[in-house]
CSV table of C-alpha atoms in Angstrom, one decimal:
chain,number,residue,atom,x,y,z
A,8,UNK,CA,43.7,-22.7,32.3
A,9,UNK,CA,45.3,-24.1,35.5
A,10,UNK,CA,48.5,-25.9,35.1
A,11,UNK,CA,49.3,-28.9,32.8
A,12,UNK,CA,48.9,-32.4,33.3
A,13,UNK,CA,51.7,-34.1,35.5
A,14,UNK,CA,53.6,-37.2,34.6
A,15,UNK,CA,52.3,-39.5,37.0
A,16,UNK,CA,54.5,-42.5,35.7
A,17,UNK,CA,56.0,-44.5,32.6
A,18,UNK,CA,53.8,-47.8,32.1
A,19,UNK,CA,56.2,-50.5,30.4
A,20,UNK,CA,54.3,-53.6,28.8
A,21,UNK,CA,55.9,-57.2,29.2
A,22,UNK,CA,54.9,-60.5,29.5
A,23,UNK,CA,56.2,-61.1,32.8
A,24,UNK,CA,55.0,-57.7,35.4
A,25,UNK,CA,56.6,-59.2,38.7
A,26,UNK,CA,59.9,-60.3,36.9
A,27,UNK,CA,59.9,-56.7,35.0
A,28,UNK,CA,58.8,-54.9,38.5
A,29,UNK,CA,61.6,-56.9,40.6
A,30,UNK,CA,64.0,-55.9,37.7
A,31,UNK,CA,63.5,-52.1,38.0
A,32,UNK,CA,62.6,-52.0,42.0
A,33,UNK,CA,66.1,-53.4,42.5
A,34,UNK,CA,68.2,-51.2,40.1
A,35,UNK,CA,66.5,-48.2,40.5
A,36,UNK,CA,65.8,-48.6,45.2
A,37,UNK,CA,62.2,-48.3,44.2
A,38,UNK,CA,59.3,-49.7,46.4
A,39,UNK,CA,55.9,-51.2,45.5
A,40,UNK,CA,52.6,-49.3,46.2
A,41,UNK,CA,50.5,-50.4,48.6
A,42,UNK,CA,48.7,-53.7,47.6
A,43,UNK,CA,51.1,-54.5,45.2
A,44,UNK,CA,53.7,-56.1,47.1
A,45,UNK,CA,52.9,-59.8,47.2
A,46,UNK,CA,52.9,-61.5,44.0
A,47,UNK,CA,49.5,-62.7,43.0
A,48,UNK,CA,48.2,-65.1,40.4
A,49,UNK,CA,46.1,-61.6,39.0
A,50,UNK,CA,49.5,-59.2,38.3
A,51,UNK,CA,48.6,-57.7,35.5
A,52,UNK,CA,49.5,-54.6,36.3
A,53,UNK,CA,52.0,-53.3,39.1
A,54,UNK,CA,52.9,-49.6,39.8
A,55,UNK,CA,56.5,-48.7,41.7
A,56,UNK,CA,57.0,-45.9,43.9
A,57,UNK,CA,59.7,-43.6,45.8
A,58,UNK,CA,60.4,-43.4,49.1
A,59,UNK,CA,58.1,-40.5,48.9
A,60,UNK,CA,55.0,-42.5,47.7
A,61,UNK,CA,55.4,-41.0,44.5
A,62,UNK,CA,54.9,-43.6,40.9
A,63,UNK,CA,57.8,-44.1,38.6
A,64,UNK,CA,56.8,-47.1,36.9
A,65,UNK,CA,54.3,-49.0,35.6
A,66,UNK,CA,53.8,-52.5,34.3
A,67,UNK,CA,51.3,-54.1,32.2
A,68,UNK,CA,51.3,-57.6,31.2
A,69,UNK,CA,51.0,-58.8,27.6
A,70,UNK,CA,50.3,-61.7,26.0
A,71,UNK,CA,53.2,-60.9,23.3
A,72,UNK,CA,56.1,-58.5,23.3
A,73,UNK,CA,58.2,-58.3,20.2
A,74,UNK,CA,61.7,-57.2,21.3
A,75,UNK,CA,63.2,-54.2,20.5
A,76,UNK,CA,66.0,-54.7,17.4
A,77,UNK,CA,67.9,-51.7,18.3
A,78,UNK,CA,70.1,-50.4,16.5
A,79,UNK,CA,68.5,-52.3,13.5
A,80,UNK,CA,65.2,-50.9,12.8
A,81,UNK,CA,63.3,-53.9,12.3
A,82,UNK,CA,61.3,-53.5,15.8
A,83,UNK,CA,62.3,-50.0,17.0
A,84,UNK,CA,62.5,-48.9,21.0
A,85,UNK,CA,59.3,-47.4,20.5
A,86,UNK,CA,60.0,-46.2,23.8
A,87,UNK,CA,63.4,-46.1,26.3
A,88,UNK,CA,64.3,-44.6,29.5
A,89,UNK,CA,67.4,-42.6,30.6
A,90,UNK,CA,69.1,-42.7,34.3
A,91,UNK,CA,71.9,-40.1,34.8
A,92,UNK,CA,74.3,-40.7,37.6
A,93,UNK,CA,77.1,-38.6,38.1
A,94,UNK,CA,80.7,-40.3,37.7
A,95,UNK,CA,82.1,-42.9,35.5
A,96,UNK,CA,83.2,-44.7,38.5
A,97,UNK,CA,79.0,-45.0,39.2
A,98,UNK,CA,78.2,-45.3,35.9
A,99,UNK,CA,80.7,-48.7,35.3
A,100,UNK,CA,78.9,-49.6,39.1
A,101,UNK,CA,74.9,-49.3,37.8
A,102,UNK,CA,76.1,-50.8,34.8
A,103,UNK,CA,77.4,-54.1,36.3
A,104,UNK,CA,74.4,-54.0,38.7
A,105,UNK,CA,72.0,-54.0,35.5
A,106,UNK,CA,73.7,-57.0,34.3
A,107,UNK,CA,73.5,-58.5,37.7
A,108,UNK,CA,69.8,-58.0,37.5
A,109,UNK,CA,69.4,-59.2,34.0
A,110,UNK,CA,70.1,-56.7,31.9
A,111,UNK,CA,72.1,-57.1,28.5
A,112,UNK,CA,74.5,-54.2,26.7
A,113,UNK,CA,73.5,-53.0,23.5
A,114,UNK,CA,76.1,-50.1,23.5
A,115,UNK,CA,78.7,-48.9,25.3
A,116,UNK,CA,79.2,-45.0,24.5
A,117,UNK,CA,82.0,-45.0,27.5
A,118,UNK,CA,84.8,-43.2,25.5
A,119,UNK,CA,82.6,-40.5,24.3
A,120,UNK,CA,83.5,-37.1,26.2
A,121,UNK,CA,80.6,-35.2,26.6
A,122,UNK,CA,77.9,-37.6,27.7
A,123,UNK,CA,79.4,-41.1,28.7
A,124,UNK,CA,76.9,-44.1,28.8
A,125,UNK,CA,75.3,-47.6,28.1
A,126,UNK,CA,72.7,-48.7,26.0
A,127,UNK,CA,71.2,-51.7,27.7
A,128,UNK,CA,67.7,-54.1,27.5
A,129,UNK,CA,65.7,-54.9,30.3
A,130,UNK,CA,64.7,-58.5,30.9
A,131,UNK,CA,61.5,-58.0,28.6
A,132,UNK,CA,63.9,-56.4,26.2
A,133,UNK,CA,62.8,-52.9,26.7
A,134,UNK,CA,65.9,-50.5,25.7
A,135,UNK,CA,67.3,-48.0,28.6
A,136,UNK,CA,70.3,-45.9,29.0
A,137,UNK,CA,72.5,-45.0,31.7
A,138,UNK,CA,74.7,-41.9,31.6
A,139,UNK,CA,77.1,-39.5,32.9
A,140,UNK,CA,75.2,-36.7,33.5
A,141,UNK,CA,73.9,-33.8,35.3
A,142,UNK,CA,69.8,-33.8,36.4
């Protein structure tokens, strides 16, 4: 057997791939691939990169997106990603950037101890967390 598969990146459906893109390239100081830079009539699907070339994210446009309900279970996350930066002072400073971007809080876990963070939606409504933490 040689090796396991790699994680090449996390696709996210919305119904908006540029605004989703934009949304994550900004918070996160991602770039676009090549070729998917300039918006295009045909965005249906978008990949983000490091500085390094290497995919993070994915997007794939939908026709309908039901929002996540978290913490009620009527539409679950079905899927949510976690950032860890390592102060509160960064963590209050990504959080307020988030917002900036479009991002709305759906729990703020800031007193706890042992693993500080926010629950927040994307702009598509797509739950992700930011936390004190080590990598």
């Amino acid at each position: 057997m040689a090796g396991y598969p790699e994680l090449m990146h996390t696709a996210l459906d919305t119904t908006d791939v540029r605004a989703l893109a934009e949304f994550y390239r900004q918070l996160l100081g991602l770039q676009y691939r090549p070729g998917d830079e300039r918006p295009s009539e045909d965005d249906d699907w978008l990949v983000l990169v490091d500085t390094n070339g290497k995919r993070k994210l994915a997007f794939q446009q939908v026709d309908a997106l039901p929002r996540s309900t978290w913490p009620a279970d009527d539409v679950p996350m079905q899927l949510h990603l976690d950032f860890a930066v390592p102060t509160l002072d960064d963590l209050q400073r990504h959080k307020q950037r988030a917002e900036d971007l479009g991002a709305t809080v759906l729990l703020d876990r800031t007193e706890e101890e042992g693993e500080p963070l926010y629950v927040l939606a994307d702009p598509a409504g797509h739950p992700f967390c930011i936390m004190v933490a080590k990598v």
